[in-house]
PDB file of C-alpha atoms in Angstrom:
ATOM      1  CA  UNK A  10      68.379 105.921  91.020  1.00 71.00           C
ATOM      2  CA  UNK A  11      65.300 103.592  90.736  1.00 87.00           C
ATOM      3  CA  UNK A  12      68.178 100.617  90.185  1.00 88.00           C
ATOM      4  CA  UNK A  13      69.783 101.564  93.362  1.00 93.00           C
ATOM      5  CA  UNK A  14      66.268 101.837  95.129  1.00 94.00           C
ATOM      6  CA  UNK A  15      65.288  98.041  94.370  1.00 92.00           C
ATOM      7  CA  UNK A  16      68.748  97.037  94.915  1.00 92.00           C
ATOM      8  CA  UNK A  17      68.807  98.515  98.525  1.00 94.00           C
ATOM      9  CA  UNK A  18      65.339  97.224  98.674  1.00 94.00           C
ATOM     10  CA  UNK A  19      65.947  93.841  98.126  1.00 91.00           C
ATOM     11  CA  UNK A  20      68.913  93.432  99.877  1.00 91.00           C
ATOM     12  CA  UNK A  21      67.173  94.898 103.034  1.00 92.00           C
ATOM     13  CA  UNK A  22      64.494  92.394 103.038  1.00 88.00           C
ATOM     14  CA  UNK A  23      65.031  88.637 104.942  1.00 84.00           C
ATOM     15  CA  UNK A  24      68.468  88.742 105.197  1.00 86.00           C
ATOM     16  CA  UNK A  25      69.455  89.134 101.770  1.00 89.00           C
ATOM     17  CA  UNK A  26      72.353  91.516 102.700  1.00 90.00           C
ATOM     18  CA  UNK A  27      74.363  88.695 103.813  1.00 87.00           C
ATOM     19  CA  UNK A  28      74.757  87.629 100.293  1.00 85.00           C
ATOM     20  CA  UNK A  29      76.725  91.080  99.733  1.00 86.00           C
ATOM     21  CA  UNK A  30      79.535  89.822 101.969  1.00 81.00           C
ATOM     22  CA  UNK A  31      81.769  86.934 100.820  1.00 79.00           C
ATOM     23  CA  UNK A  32      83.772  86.865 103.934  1.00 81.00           C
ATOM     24  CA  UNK A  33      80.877  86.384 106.381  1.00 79.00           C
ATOM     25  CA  UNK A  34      81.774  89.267 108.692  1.00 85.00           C
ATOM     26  CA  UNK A  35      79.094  92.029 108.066  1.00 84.00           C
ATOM     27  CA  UNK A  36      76.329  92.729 110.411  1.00 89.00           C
ATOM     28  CA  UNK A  37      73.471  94.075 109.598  1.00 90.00           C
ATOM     29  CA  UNK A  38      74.691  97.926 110.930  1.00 92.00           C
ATOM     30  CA  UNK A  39      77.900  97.323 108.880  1.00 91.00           C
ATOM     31  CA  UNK A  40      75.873  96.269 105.364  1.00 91.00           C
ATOM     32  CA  UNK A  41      73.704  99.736 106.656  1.00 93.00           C
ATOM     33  CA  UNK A  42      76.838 102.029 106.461  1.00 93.00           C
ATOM     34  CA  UNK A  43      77.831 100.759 102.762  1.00 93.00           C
ATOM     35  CA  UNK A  44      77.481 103.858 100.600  1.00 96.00           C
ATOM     36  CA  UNK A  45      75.447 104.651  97.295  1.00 95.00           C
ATOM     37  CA  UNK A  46      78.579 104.731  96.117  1.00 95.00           C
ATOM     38  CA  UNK A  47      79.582 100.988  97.314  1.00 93.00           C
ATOM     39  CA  UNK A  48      76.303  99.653  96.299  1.00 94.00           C
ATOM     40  CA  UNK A  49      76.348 101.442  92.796  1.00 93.00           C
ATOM     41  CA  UNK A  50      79.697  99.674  92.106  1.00 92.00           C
ATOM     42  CA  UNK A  51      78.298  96.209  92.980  1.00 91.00           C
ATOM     43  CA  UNK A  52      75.432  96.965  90.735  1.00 91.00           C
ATOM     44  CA  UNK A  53      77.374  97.632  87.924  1.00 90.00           C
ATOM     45  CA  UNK A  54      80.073  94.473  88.616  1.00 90.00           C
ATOM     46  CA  UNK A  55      77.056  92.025  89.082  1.00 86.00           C
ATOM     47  CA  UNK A  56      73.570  92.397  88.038  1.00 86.00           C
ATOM     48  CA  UNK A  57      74.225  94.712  85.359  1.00 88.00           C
ATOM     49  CA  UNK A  58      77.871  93.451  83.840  1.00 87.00           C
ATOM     50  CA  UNK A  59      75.616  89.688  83.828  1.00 86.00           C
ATOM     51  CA  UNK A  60      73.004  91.085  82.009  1.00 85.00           C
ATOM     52  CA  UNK A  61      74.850  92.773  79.345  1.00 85.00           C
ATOM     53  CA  UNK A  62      76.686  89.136  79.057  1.00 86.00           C
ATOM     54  CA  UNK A  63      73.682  86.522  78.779  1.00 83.00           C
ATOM     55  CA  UNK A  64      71.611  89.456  76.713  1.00 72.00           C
ATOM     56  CA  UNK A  65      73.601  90.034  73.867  1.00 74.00           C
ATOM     57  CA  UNK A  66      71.716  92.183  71.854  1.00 81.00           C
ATOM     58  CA  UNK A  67      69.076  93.312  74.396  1.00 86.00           C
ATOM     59  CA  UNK A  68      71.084  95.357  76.518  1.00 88.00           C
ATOM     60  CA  UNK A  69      74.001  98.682  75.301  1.00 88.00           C
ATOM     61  CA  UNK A  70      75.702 100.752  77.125  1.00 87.00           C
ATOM     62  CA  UNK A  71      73.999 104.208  77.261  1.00 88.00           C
ATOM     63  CA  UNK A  72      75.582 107.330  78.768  1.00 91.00           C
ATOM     64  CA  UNK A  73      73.774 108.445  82.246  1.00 88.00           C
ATOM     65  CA  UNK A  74      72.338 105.254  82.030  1.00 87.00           C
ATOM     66  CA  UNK A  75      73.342 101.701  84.097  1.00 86.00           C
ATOM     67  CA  UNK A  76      72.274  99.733  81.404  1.00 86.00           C
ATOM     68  CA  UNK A  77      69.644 100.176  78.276  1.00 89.00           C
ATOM     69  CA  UNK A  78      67.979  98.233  76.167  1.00 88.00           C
ATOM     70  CA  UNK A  79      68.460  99.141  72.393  1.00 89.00           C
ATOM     71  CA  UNK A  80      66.432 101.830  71.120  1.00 88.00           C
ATOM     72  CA  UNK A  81      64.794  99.805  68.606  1.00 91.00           C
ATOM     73  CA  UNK A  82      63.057  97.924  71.055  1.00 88.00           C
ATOM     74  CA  UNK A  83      61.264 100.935  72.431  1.00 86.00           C
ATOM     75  CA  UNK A  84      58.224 100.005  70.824  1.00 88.00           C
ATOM     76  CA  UNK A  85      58.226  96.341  72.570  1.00 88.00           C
ATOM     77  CA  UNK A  86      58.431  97.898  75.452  1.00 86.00           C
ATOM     78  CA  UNK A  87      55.901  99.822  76.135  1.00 87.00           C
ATOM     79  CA  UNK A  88      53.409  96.527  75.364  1.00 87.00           C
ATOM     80  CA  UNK A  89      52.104  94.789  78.125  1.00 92.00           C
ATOM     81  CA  UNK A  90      53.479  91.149  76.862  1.00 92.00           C
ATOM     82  CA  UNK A  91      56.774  92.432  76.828  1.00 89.00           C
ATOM     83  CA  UNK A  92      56.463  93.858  80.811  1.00 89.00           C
ATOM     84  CA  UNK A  93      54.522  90.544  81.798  1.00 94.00           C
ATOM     85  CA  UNK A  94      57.425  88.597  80.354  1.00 91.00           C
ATOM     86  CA  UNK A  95      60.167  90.687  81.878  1.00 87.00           C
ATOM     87  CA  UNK A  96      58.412  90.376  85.222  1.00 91.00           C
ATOM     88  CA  UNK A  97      58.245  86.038  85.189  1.00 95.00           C
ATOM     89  CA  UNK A  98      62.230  86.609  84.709  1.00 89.00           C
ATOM     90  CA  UNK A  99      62.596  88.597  87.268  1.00 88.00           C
ATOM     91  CA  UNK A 100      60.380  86.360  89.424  1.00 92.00           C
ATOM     92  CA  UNK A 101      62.260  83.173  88.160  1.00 94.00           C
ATOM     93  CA  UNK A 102      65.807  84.609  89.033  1.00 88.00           C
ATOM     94  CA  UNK A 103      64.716  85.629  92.285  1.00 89.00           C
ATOM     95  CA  UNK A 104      63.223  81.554  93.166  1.00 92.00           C
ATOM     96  CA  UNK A 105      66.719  80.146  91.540  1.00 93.00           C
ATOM     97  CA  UNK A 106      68.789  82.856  94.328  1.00 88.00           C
ATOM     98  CA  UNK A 107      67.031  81.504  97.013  1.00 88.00           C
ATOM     99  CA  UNK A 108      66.831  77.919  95.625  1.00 93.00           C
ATOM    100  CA  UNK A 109      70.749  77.987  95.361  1.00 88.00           C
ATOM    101  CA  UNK A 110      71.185  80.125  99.097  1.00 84.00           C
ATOM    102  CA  UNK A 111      68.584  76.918 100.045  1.00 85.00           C
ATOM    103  CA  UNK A 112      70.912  74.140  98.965  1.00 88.00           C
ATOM    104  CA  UNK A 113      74.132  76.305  99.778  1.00 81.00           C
ATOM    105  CA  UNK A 114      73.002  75.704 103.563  1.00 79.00           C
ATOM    106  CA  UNK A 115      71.587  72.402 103.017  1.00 82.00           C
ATOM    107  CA  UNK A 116      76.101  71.599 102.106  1.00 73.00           C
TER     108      UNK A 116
END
């Protein structure tokens, strides 16, 4: 649930829930009624299906899980390099969204 918690998060800050909608006709009270449901399947068909892509190896399939890292990174991940770096690619993905909604206007 924490996946669906920062998604909902960061879709309800400056707009961002216009992104969800390709056709252009949600309002904010209409994006508001999408269900965990909803949201959980555009999780899985974006975010997560593009990370399991572009991080071959990194990422399995787990069950009760969205998406895992492989086990034998367990140890990597509880170092404090390894959360610092996963943090500047989070940060860097979320400049180049609103870099490319920028210039998407700018057209």
């Amino acid at each position: 649930m924490q996946l669906l918690q920062a998604w909902k998060e960061f879709f309800d800050w400056n707009g961002n829930w216009k992104d969800l909608d390709k056709d252009h006709t949600y309002t904010y009270e209409k994006y508001k009624e999408i269900s965990d449901k909803e949201h959980l399947k555009k999780i899985i068909s974006m975010p997560v299906h593009y990370l399991m892509e572009s991080g071959k190896g990194f990422f399995v399939k787990k069950d009760g899980f969205a998406i895992s890292l492989r086990s034998e990174m367990k140890d990597l991940v509880r170092g404090t390099a390894f959360k610092e770096h996963m943090r500047d690619i989070i940060e860097y993905r979320v400049m180049d969204y609103y870099k490319r909604r920028y210039r998407e206007k700018l057209n």
